[in-house]
Coordinates of C-alpha atoms in Angstrom, one line a residue:
M1 CA 15.3 24.8 -39.3
V2 CA 12.7 27.3 -38.7
P3 CA 9.8 27.7 -36.3
N4 CA 7.6 26.4 -34.9
E5 CA 4.5 25.9 -33.0
V6 CA 3.8 26.2 -29.3
H7 CA 0.8 24.5 -27.8
Q8 CA -0.5 25.1 -24.2
I9 CA -2.1 21.9 -23.2
T10 CA -5.4 22.3 -21.2
P11 CA -7.9 19.9 -19.9
S12 CA -11.0 19.4 -21.9
D13 CA -13.2 20.0 -18.8
L14 CA -12.4 21.7 -15.6
R15 CA -14.0 18.9 -13.6
G16 CA -12.4 16.1 -15.4
R17 CA -15.4 15.1 -17.5
R18 CA -15.0 13.7 -21.0
R19 CA -16.8 16.6 -22.6
P20 CA -15.8 20.2 -23.7
D21 CA -16.0 22.6 -20.8
R22 CA -17.8 25.9 -21.7
A23 CA -15.5 28.0 -19.5
M24 CA -12.4 26.4 -20.9
G25 CA -13.7 26.9 -24.5
L26 CA -14.3 30.6 -23.9
L27 CA -10.9 30.9 -22.3
R28 CA -9.2 29.2 -25.1
M29 CA -11.0 31.4 -27.8
F30 CA -9.9 34.5 -25.9
A31 CA -6.3 33.2 -25.8
D32 CA -6.2 32.3 -29.4
R33 CA -7.5 35.8 -30.4
Y34 CA -5.0 37.5 -28.1
L35 CA -2.1 35.4 -29.5
D36 CA -3.2 36.2 -33.0
L37 CA -3.3 39.9 -32.3
I38 CA 0.2 39.7 -30.9
A39 CA 1.5 37.7 -33.9
R40 CA 0.1 40.3 -36.3
H41 CA 1.7 43.3 -34.4
A42 CA 4.7 44.7 -36.1
Y43 CA 7.8 43.8 -34.1
D44 CA 10.7 46.1 -33.7
P45 CA 13.8 43.8 -33.5
T46 CA 16.0 46.5 -32.2
H47 CA 14.3 46.2 -28.8
A48 CA 16.3 43.0 -28.4
G49 CA 19.6 44.9 -28.5
H50 CA 20.7 43.4 -31.8
N51 CA 18.7 43.8 -35.0
P52 CA 18.5 40.3 -36.5
D53 CA 17.8 42.0 -39.9
S54 CA 21.3 43.6 -40.0
A55 CA 23.7 41.6 -42.1
M56 CA 26.9 40.3 -40.9
T57 CA 29.8 39.1 -43.1
L58 CA 31.2 35.8 -41.5
V59 CA 33.9 33.4 -42.6
V60 CA 34.1 29.6 -42.4
T61 CA 36.7 28.6 -39.9
D62 CA 36.0 24.9 -39.5
R63 CA 34.3 22.0 -41.4
R64 CA 33.9 18.6 -39.9
V65 CA 31.7 15.5 -40.5
V66 CA 29.3 14.8 -37.6
A67 CA 27.5 11.7 -38.9
T68 CA 29.4 8.6 -40.0
D69 CA 27.6 8.4 -43.3
Q70 CA 29.5 11.6 -44.3
N71 CA 26.2 13.3 -45.1
V72 CA 26.1 15.8 -42.2
V73 CA 28.8 18.4 -41.7
A74 CA 29.2 21.0 -38.9
L75 CA 30.3 24.3 -40.2
T76 CA 31.7 27.0 -37.8
F77 CA 31.6 30.7 -38.7
A78 CA 33.3 33.6 -37.1
A79 CA 33.7 37.4 -37.8
P80 CA 36.7 38.0 -40.1
D81 CA 38.1 40.6 -37.6
G82 CA 37.5 38.2 -34.6
H83 CA 34.9 40.4 -33.0
A84 CA 32.3 38.8 -30.7
L85 CA 29.0 37.8 -32.4
P86 CA 25.6 38.6 -31.1
R87 CA 24.4 36.4 -28.3
W88 CA 21.9 33.6 -28.9
Q89 CA 19.8 31.1 -26.9
P90 CA 19.0 27.5 -27.5
G91 CA 16.4 27.2 -30.3
C92 CA 17.9 30.1 -32.3
H93 CA 18.6 29.9 -36.0
V94 CA 20.4 32.1 -38.5
D95 CA 19.7 33.1 -42.1
F96 CA 22.5 32.4 -44.6
H97 CA 22.6 34.3 -47.8
L98 CA 24.7 32.0 -50.0
P99 CA 27.0 33.0 -52.9
S100 CA 24.4 31.6 -55.4
G101 CA 21.8 34.0 -54.1
R102 CA 19.9 31.2 -52.2
R103 CA 18.7 32.0 -48.6
R104 CA 18.5 29.3 -46.1
Q105 CA 18.0 29.0 -42.3
Y106 CA 19.8 26.6 -40.1
S107 CA 19.6 26.1 -36.3
L108 CA 22.5 27.0 -34.1
C109 CA 23.9 24.0 -32.4
G110 CA 27.1 25.2 -30.7
D111 CA 27.7 26.8 -27.3
P112 CA 25.5 29.8 -26.6
G113 CA 28.0 31.0 -24.1
D114 CA 30.8 31.3 -26.7
A115 CA 30.3 34.5 -28.6
S116 CA 33.5 33.9 -30.8
H117 CA 31.7 31.7 -33.4
Y118 CA 28.4 30.1 -34.6
T119 CA 28.1 26.5 -35.5
V120 CA 25.4 24.8 -37.6
A121 CA 25.0 21.3 -38.9
V122 CA 23.7 20.6 -42.4
R123 CA 22.5 17.3 -44.0
A124 CA 23.1 17.2 -47.7
I125 CA 19.8 16.6 -49.6
P126 CA 20.6 15.7 -53.2
D127 CA 17.0 16.2 -54.5
G128 CA 16.3 19.4 -52.4
G129 CA 16.4 23.0 -53.5
G130 CA 20.3 23.1 -53.7
G131 CA 20.9 25.0 -50.5
S132 CA 22.2 22.2 -48.4
L133 CA 24.6 21.1 -51.2
E134 CA 25.9 24.5 -51.5
M135 CA 26.5 24.6 -47.7
H136 CA 28.4 21.4 -47.9
Q137 CA 30.6 22.9 -50.5
L138 CA 31.7 25.8 -48.2
E139 CA 35.4 25.5 -47.4
P140 CA 37.3 27.3 -44.5
G141 CA 38.1 30.8 -45.6
T142 CA 34.8 31.3 -47.6
Q143 CA 32.8 34.3 -46.6
V144 CA 29.0 34.3 -46.4
T145 CA 26.4 36.9 -45.4
V146 CA 24.3 36.1 -42.3
L147 CA 21.3 37.5 -40.7
G148 CA 20.1 36.7 -37.1
P149 CA 20.0 35.1 -34.7
R150 CA 16.2 34.7 -34.3
N151 CA 14.5 32.5 -31.9
G152 CA 11.3 30.9 -33.0
F153 CA 11.8 27.7 -30.9
P154 CA 12.2 29.1 -27.5
F155 CA 13.6 27.0 -24.6
V156 CA 12.2 27.5 -21.1
G157 CA 15.1 26.6 -18.8
A158 CA 12.9 25.5 -15.9
G159 CA 10.8 22.5 -14.7
S160 CA 11.0 19.2 -16.4
A161 CA 11.3 18.6 -20.1
L162 CA 11.2 15.8 -22.7
F163 CA 13.2 16.4 -25.8
I164 CA 12.3 14.6 -28.9
A165 CA 14.5 14.8 -32.0
G166 CA 14.3 13.0 -35.4
G167 CA 17.4 12.9 -37.5
I168 CA 18.8 16.4 -38.3
G169 CA 16.1 17.7 -36.0
I170 CA 18.7 17.1 -33.2
T171 CA 20.4 20.4 -34.2
P172 CA 18.2 22.8 -32.2
V173 CA 17.5 20.2 -29.5
I174 CA 21.1 19.5 -28.7
A175 CA 21.7 23.0 -27.5
M176 CA 18.6 22.8 -25.3
V177 CA 19.6 19.5 -23.7
R178 CA 23.1 20.8 -23.1
R179 CA 21.6 23.9 -21.3
A180 CA 19.1 21.7 -19.3
R181 CA 22.1 19.6 -18.1
E182 CA 23.9 22.7 -17.0
L183 CA 20.8 24.0 -15.1
G184 CA 20.3 20.7 -13.4
M185 CA 16.8 20.2 -14.9
D186 CA 14.8 17.0 -14.9
W187 CA 15.2 16.2 -18.5
Q188 CA 14.7 13.2 -20.9
L189 CA 15.8 12.7 -24.6
V190 CA 14.4 10.5 -27.2
Y191 CA 16.6 10.6 -30.4
S192 CA 15.3 8.8 -33.4
G193 CA 16.8 8.2 -36.9
R194 CA 16.9 6.0 -39.9
S195 CA 20.1 4.3 -38.8
R196 CA 23.0 5.0 -36.4
T197 CA 25.3 6.1 -39.4
T198 CA 22.8 8.9 -40.3
M199 CA 22.5 10.4 -36.8
P200 CA 24.6 13.5 -36.1
F201 CA 26.3 14.1 -32.7
L202 CA 25.6 10.5 -31.6
D203 CA 29.0 10.0 -30.0
E204 CA 28.4 13.0 -27.7
I205 CA 24.9 12.1 -26.9
E206 CA 25.7 8.5 -25.9
E207 CA 28.1 9.8 -23.3
W208 CA 25.3 11.6 -21.4
D209 CA 23.4 10.1 -18.6
R210 CA 22.3 6.7 -19.9
D211 CA 19.1 6.6 -17.8
R212 CA 17.9 9.9 -19.5
V213 CA 18.7 9.1 -23.2
V214 CA 16.9 6.8 -25.6
V215 CA 18.5 6.3 -28.9
R216 CA 16.4 4.3 -31.4
T217 CA 16.6 3.6 -35.2
D218 CA 14.1 2.7 -37.7
E219 CA 16.6 0.1 -39.1
E220 CA 16.8 -1.8 -35.7
D221 CA 13.6 -0.8 -33.9
G222 CA 11.1 0.0 -36.6
L223 CA 9.2 3.3 -36.9
P224 CA 8.6 4.9 -33.5
T225 CA 5.0 4.8 -32.1
P226 CA 3.5 7.6 -30.0
A227 CA 4.4 5.5 -26.9
D228 CA 8.0 5.3 -27.9
L229 CA 8.2 9.1 -28.4
L230 CA 6.2 10.3 -25.5
G231 CA 6.5 7.5 -22.9
R232 CA 8.9 9.6 -20.8
A233 CA 6.8 12.8 -20.7
V234 CA 6.2 14.1 -17.2
P235 CA 2.7 15.4 -16.2
G236 CA 3.0 19.2 -15.8
G237 CA 6.2 19.3 -17.8
A238 CA 7.1 20.6 -21.3
V239 CA 7.8 18.6 -24.5
Y240 CA 10.1 19.9 -27.2
C241 CA 10.1 18.2 -30.6
C242 CA 11.9 18.8 -33.9
G243 CA 11.8 16.3 -36.7
P244 CA 10.0 15.2 -39.8
A245 CA 6.2 15.8 -40.4
P246 CA 5.0 12.3 -39.3
M247 CA 6.8 12.6 -36.0
L248 CA 5.5 16.1 -35.3
E249 CA 1.9 14.9 -36.1
S250 CA 2.3 11.9 -33.8
V251 CA 3.5 13.9 -31.0
R252 CA 1.0 16.7 -31.5
T253 CA -2.0 14.2 -31.6
H254 CA -1.0 12.1 -28.5
V255 CA 0.8 14.6 -26.2
A256 CA -2.4 15.6 -24.3
A257 CA -2.7 12.1 -22.9
T258 CA 0.6 12.4 -21.1
G259 CA -0.4 15.2 -18.9
A260 CA 2.3 17.6 -20.2
A261 CA 1.5 21.2 -19.8
A262 CA 3.1 22.6 -22.9
L263 CA 4.3 21.4 -26.4
H264 CA 6.9 23.3 -28.5
L265 CA 7.4 22.1 -32.1
E266 CA 9.7 23.1 -34.9
R267 CA 9.4 21.9 -38.4
F268 CA 12.2 21.5 -41.0
G269 CA 9.9 21.0 -43.9
A270 CA 6.8 22.6 -45.3
P271 CA 3.6 22.1 -43.2
P272 CA 0.6 20.5 -44.8
V273 CA -2.0 22.7 -46.3
L274 CA -5.0 22.7 -44.1
D275 CA -8.6 23.7 -45.1
G276 CA -7.4 24.7 -48.5
E277 CA -9.6 25.6 -51.4
P278 CA -8.6 25.6 -55.1
F279 CA -8.1 28.8 -56.9
E280 CA -6.1 30.4 -59.8
V281 CA -2.9 32.4 -60.0
E282 CA -2.2 34.7 -62.8
L283 CA 1.4 35.9 -63.3
A284 CA 1.0 39.6 -64.4
R285 CA 4.1 39.9 -66.5
S286 CA 3.4 36.9 -68.7
G287 CA -0.3 36.5 -68.5
E288 CA 0.1 32.8 -67.6
V289 CA -2.7 31.3 -65.4
F290 CA -2.1 28.3 -63.1
A291 CA -4.4 26.3 -61.1
V292 CA -3.6 25.9 -57.4
G293 CA -5.1 22.7 -55.8
A294 CA -6.6 22.5 -52.5
D295 CA -3.6 20.7 -51.1
E296 CA -0.9 22.7 -52.9
T297 CA 0.8 26.0 -52.3
I298 CA 1.3 28.8 -54.8
L299 CA 5.1 28.4 -54.4
E300 CA 4.8 24.6 -55.3
V301 CA 2.8 25.5 -58.4
V302 CA 4.9 28.5 -59.6
R303 CA 8.2 26.5 -58.9
R304 CA 7.2 23.8 -61.5
R305 CA 7.2 26.6 -64.2
R306 CA 9.7 29.0 -62.7
P307 CA 12.3 26.8 -60.9
G308 CA 14.5 29.9 -60.1
I309 CA 12.0 31.7 -58.0
G310 CA 13.4 32.7 -54.5
Y311 CA 12.3 30.7 -51.4
S312 CA 13.6 29.3 -48.3
C313 CA 11.7 28.3 -45.1
M314 CA 8.4 27.3 -46.9
Q315 CA 6.6 28.1 -43.5
G316 CA 5.9 31.7 -43.8
F317 CA 8.6 32.9 -41.6
C318 CA 11.7 34.1 -43.5
G319 CA 10.1 36.4 -46.1
T320 CA 12.3 35.2 -49.0
C321 CA 9.3 34.3 -51.3
K322 CA 7.5 37.8 -50.8
V323 CA 5.6 38.8 -54.0
G324 CA 3.6 41.8 -54.9
V325 CA -0.2 41.3 -55.3
V326 CA -1.6 43.2 -58.4
D327 CA -5.2 42.0 -57.9
G328 CA -7.3 39.8 -55.8
T329 CA -7.4 39.3 -51.9
P330 CA -4.7 37.2 -50.3
D331 CA -5.5 34.9 -47.4
H332 CA -2.4 35.8 -45.3
R333 CA -1.1 32.7 -43.3
D334 CA 2.4 34.0 -42.7
T335 CA 4.0 35.1 -39.4
R336 CA 6.4 37.6 -41.1
L337 CA 4.7 40.4 -42.9
S338 CA 3.5 43.6 -41.1
P339 CA 0.0 44.8 -41.6
D340 CA 1.4 47.5 -44.0
E341 CA 3.3 44.9 -46.0
R342 CA 0.1 42.8 -46.3
R343 CA -1.6 45.6 -48.1
D344 CA 0.5 45.0 -51.3
D345 CA 2.4 41.7 -50.7
M346 CA 2.0 38.2 -49.7
L347 CA 4.3 35.2 -48.9
I348 CA 3.4 32.5 -51.6
C349 CA 4.8 29.6 -49.5
V350 CA 1.9 29.5 -47.1
S351 CA -0.7 32.2 -48.0
R352 CA -3.5 31.6 -50.3
S353 CA -6.5 33.4 -52.0
I354 CA -9.8 34.4 -50.5
G355 CA -11.3 34.7 -54.1
D356 CA -11.2 32.6 -57.2
R357 CA -8.0 34.3 -58.6
L358 CA -4.9 36.2 -57.5
V359 CA -2.8 38.3 -59.9
L360 CA 0.8 38.4 -58.8
D361 CA 3.7 40.6 -59.8
L362 CA 5.7 37.9 -61.5

């Protein structure tokens, strides 16, 4: 799981009228530019006390099934020498560098107060990129390289909150709800999945306050409507959502009507391409030229010809798919590269071309 979108929800008009308010429009424009400036500024992770780019060697200490269809396993990792691990907060994820060379991100779903180990839960996806299947094959005693933790889906432990999780999207959310319960917050959880057998951590969740938890399945209840997902949102409160793209889009589109003050989203798949234009990509080393459609990413197109190309998050966050630019002007849409890096490189999972052709160092 990787981040993420945060939306501050504001009224369309300061006087409650059903039309855009000029003052609100100017304020929003200023805020968007300010946030964009912050996002582009190079961040020194050492300010946090632990550099998430420093590699750790961890060993698998436990492996257990957490969904009755046997398709989701929780894996626990600890330092081989037993030393304490860097602290984390609900919403954090870690990067796994697997023995095959694949790099994948998974949300931490254990106890943030226990520094002795990290726990992630992984659903096996047979037709995916192979990372989840490799994670499922890890046995106790196996060593892996881990970077992190990073927090791209921050939890604010105050006020009221509605948590919405779809399937494996429960992994970052469950740590948030546990913390909300500890803090005595006003919280609600809507947990949706294909069927009860596919939903991890269901036994624990159904032991929580019954009046605060809704568990629904597509099999028994049909696909959730916006009202099903957002019906428990509190005016002035926050909404946290992690799940498949249709769920995220439904929540994003309808949340304003609930009166919620903030929306936090985390995707576990590639976001759709917005306002894309077609262009061409040339691979400098071979001279091959590929057409990239308006709704395609460079990574999608290149992967069809070069299945072994490195990638992970597909959201412009992790940096695994960084490629040198030989010629052309990239349209940078990532949240990872510094201004200096953007002079010569780009992330091909989300970034595009400003002109008709890019020449890449591939």
